[in-house]
Short mmCIF file of C-alpha atoms in Angstrom, two decimals:
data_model
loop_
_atom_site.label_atom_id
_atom_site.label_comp_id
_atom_site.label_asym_id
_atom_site.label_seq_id
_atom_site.Cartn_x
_atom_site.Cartn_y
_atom_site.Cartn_z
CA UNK A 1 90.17 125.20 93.56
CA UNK A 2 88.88 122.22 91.05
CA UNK A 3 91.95 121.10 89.20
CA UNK A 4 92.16 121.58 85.60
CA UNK A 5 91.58 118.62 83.85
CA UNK A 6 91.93 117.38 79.94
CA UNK A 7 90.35 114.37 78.38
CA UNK A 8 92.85 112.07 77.00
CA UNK A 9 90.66 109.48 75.17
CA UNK A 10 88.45 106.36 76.12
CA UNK A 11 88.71 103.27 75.17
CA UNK A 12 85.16 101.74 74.88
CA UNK A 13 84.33 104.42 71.85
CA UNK A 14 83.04 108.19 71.94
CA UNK A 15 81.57 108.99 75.50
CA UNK A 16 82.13 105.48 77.06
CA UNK A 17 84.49 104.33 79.89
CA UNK A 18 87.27 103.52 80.90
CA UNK A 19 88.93 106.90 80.55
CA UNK A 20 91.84 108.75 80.93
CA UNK A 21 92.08 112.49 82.21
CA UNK A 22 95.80 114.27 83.00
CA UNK A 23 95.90 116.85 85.49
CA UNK A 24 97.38 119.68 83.52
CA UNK A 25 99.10 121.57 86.75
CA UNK A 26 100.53 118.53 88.60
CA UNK A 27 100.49 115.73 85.77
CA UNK A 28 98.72 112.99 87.58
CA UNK A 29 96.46 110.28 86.16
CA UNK A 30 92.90 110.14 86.45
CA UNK A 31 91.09 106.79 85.11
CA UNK A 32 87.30 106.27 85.77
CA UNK A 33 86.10 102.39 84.52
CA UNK A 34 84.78 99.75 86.30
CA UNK A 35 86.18 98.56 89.30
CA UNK A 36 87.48 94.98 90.15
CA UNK A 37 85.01 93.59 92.65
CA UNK A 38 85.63 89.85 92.64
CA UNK A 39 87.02 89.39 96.20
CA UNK A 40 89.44 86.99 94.98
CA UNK A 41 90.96 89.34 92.28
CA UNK A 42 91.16 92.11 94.86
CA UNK A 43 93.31 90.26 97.25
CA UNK A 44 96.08 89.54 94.90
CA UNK A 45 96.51 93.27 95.02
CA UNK A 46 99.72 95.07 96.68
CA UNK A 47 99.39 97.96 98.34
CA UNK A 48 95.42 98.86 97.77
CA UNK A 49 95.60 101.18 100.95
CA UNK A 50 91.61 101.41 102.76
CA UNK A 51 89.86 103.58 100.75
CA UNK A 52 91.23 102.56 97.13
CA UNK A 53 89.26 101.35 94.41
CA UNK A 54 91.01 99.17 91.63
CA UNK A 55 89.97 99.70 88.10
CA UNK A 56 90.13 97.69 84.90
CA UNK A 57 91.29 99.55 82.38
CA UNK A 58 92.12 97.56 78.99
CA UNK A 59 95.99 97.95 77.96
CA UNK A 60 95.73 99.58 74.97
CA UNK A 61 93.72 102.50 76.11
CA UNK A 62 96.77 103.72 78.55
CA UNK A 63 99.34 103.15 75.88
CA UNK A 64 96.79 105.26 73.07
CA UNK A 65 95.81 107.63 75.87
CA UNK A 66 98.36 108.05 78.91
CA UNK A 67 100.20 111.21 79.16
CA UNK A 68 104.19 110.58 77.78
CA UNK A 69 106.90 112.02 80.07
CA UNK A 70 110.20 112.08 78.64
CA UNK A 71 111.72 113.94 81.49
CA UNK A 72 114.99 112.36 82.75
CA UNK A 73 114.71 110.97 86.19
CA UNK A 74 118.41 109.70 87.65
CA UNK A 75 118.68 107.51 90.34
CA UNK A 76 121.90 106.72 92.48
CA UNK A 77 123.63 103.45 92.80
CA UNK A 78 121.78 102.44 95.99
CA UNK A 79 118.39 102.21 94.12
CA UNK A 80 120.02 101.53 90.72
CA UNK A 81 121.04 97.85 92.94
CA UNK A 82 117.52 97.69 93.77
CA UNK A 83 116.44 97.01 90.43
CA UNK A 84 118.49 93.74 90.56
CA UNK A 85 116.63 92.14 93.13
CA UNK A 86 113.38 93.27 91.88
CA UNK A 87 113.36 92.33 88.37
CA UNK A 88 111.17 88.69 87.79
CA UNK A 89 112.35 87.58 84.13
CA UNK A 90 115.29 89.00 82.84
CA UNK A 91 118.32 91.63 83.24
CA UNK A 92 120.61 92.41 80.07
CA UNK A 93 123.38 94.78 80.10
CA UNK A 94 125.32 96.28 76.83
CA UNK A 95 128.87 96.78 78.23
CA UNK A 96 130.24 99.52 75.33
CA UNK A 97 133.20 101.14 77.95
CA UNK A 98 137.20 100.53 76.86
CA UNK A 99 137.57 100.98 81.10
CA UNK A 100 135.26 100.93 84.03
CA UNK A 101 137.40 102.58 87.22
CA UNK A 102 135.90 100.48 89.82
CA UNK A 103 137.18 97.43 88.10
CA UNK A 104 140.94 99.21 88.52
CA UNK A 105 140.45 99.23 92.41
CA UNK A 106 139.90 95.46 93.08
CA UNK A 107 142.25 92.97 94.13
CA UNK A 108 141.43 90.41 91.29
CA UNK A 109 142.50 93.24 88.65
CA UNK A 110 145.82 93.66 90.23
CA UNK A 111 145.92 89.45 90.16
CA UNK A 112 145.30 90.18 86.33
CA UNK A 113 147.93 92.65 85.65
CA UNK A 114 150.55 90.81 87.22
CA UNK A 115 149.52 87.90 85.00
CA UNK A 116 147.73 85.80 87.63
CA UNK A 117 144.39 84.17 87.51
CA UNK A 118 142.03 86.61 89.17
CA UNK A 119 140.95 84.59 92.77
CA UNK A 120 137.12 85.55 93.05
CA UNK A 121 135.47 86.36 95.48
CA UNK A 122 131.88 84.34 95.10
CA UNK A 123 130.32 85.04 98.60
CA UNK A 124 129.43 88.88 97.89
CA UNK A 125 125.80 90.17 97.72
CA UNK A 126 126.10 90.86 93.89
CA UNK A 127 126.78 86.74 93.76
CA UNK A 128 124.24 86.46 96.21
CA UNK A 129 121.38 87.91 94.70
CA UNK A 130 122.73 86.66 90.90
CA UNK A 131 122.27 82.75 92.43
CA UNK A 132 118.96 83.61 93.84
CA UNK A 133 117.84 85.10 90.72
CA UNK A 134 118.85 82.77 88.28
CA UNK A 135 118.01 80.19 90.92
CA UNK A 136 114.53 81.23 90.45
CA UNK A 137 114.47 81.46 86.34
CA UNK A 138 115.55 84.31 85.64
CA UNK A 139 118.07 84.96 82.70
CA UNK A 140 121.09 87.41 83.14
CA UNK A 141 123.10 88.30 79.97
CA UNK A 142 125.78 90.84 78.79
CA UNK A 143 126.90 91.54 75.62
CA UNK A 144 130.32 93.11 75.87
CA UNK A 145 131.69 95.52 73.21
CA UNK A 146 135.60 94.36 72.46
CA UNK A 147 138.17 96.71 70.63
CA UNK A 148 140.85 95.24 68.12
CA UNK A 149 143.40 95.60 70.00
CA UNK A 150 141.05 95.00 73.46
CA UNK A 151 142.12 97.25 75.99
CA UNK A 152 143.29 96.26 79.14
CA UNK A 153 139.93 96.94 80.71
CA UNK A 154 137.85 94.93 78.51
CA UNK A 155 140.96 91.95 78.50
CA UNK A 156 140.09 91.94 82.23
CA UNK A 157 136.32 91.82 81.49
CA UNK A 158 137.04 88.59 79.55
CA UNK A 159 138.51 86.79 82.43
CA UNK A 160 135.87 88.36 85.07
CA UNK A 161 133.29 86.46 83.01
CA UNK A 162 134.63 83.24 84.02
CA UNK A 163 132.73 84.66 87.37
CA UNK A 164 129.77 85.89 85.68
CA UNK A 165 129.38 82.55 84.20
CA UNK A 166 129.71 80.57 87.25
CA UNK A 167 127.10 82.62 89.07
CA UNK A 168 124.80 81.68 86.06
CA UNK A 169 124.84 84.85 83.91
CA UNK A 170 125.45 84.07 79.72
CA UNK A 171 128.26 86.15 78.81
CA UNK A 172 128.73 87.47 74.88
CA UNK A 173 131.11 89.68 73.07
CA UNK A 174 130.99 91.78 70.10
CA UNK A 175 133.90 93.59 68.17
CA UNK A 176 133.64 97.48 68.14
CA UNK A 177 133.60 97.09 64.36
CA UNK A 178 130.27 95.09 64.32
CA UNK A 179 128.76 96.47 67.37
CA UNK A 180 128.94 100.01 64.85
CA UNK A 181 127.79 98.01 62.18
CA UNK A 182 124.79 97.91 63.84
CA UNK A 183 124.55 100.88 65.55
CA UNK A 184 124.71 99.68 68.99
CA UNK A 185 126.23 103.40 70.36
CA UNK A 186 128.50 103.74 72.70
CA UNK A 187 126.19 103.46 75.74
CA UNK A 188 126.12 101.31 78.88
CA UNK A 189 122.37 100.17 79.38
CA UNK A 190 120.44 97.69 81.87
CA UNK A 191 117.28 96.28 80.37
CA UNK A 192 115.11 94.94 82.75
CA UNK A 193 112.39 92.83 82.04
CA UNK A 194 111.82 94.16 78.75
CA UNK A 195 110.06 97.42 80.58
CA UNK A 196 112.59 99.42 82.09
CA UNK A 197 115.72 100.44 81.43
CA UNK A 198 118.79 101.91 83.49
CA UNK A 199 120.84 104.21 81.16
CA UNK A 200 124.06 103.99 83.60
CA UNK A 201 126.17 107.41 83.91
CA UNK A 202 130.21 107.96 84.20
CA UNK A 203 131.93 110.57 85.46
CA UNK A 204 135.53 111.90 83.74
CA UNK A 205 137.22 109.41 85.30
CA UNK A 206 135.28 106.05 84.71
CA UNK A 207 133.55 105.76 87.38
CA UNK A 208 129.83 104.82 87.50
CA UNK A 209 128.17 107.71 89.59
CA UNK A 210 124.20 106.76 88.89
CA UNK A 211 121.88 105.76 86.13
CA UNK A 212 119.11 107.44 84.14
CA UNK A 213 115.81 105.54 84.46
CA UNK A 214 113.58 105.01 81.59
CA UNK A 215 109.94 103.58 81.47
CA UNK A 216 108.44 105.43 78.54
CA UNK A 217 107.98 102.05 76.07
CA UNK A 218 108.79 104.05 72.94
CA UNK A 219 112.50 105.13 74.06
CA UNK A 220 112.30 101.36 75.96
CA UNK A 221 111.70 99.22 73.19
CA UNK A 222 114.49 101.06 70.88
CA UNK A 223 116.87 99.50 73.52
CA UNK A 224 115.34 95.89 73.22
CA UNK A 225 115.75 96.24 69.41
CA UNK A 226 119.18 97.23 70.22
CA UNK A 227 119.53 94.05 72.45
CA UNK A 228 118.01 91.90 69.64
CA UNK A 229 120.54 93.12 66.86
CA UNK A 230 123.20 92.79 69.54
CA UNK A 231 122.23 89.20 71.10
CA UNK A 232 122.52 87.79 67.54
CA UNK A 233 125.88 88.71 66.42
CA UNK A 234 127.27 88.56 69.64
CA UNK A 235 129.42 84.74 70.25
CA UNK A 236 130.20 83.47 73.23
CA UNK A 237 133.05 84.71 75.36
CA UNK A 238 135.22 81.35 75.03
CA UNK A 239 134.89 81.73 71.30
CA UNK A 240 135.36 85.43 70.89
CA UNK A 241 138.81 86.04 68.83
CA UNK A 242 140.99 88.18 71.30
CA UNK A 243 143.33 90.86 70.05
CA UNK A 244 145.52 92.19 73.19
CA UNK A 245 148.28 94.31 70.45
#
């Protein structure tokens, strides 16, 4: 049975090519243009399996033309972790939580409590593949959402970024007042490389179960803005005015 196909829209004006068709029962992608041919182009490719034909398609006609699915698609923490060893240029996080449970559970946080500096740990693989990325160029940043009074969660958080910061990440904090100033929300969000973004997801009790993966740009670049606003009224955590009660 032929599938059933719908014309999208072409880029190179009214009956040229390249061009973009959508299956309408299985929603995949069809693009007809002209192929890349210059052997040394082709073998910069990944993954171009025998049989596969690249094709140049200008940018603009998949953002005007490919189909937009808005469907949530979770992911669990093992491939959520992948995303931090694949991302090439930058990974930003908006910390808005008063508690995170898995904090509660280590060592360091009982070291906190009991009004002891916190002895880190710096040979895990989280400080492992931080060093390699920054190593490499890449920036890692937080912004961190602070209550007046802080709670004891986010109290710890300020200490833990002594960590962060010696692994190479730039840590920042925002009051609660400001960060609804500016409409931050109240969510916790990875942005990776400006493309792709890990909406992460709690359970009841604090703990992070998984994260909701977006790639759509429009519902992508409302979270950069987001990171803009919040980057520039953020300060630095040694600066940030602490309110404990």
């Amino acid at each position: 049975m032929p599938r059933r196909l719908r014309f999208n829209g072409t880029g190179s004006g009214e009956g040229g090519c390249p061009s973009v068709h959508e299956d309408l029962d299985s929603g995949e992608v069809i693009v007809h243009g002209p192929p890349l041919q210059d052997p040394a182009d082709v073998a910069q490719l990944q993954h171009l399996d025998p049989g596969e034909v690249a094709i140049v398609v200008p940018r603009n006609t998949l953002v005007d033309f490919g189909p937009r699915d808005e469907t949530p698609r979770a992911i669990g923490l093992d491939a959520l972790a992948r995303l931090f060893d694949n991302f090439k240029h930058t990974a930003w996080r908006l910390e808005a939580r008063e508690r995170y449970a898995s904090d509660e559970q280590t060592p360091t946080y009982a070291e906190f409590i009991e009004g002891k500096r916190p002895s880190w740990d710096m040979g895990t693989p989280w400080c492992d593949t931080m060093r390699r990325q920054v190593a490499n160029g890449a920036r890692v940043e937080r912004v961190r959402i602070v209550d007046t009074p802080a709670t004891v969660g986010q109290r710890y958080l300020m200490a833990h970024a002594e960590k962060n910061t010696a692994l190479g990440e730039d840590i920042r904090n925002i009051s609660r007042e400001d960060a609804d100033r500016l409409l931050l929300g109240h969510e916790d969000a990875w942005i990776f490389d400006s493309r792709i973004v890990a909406l992460l997801n709690f359970d009841e009790g604090d703990d992070l179960i998984g994260a909701e993966l977006i790639t759509e740009p429009s519902r992508v670049i409302r979270y950069v803005q987001l990171r803009d606003a919040a980057w520039h009224y953020a300060v630095p955590y040694t600066e940030f005015p602490v309110s404990d009660g």
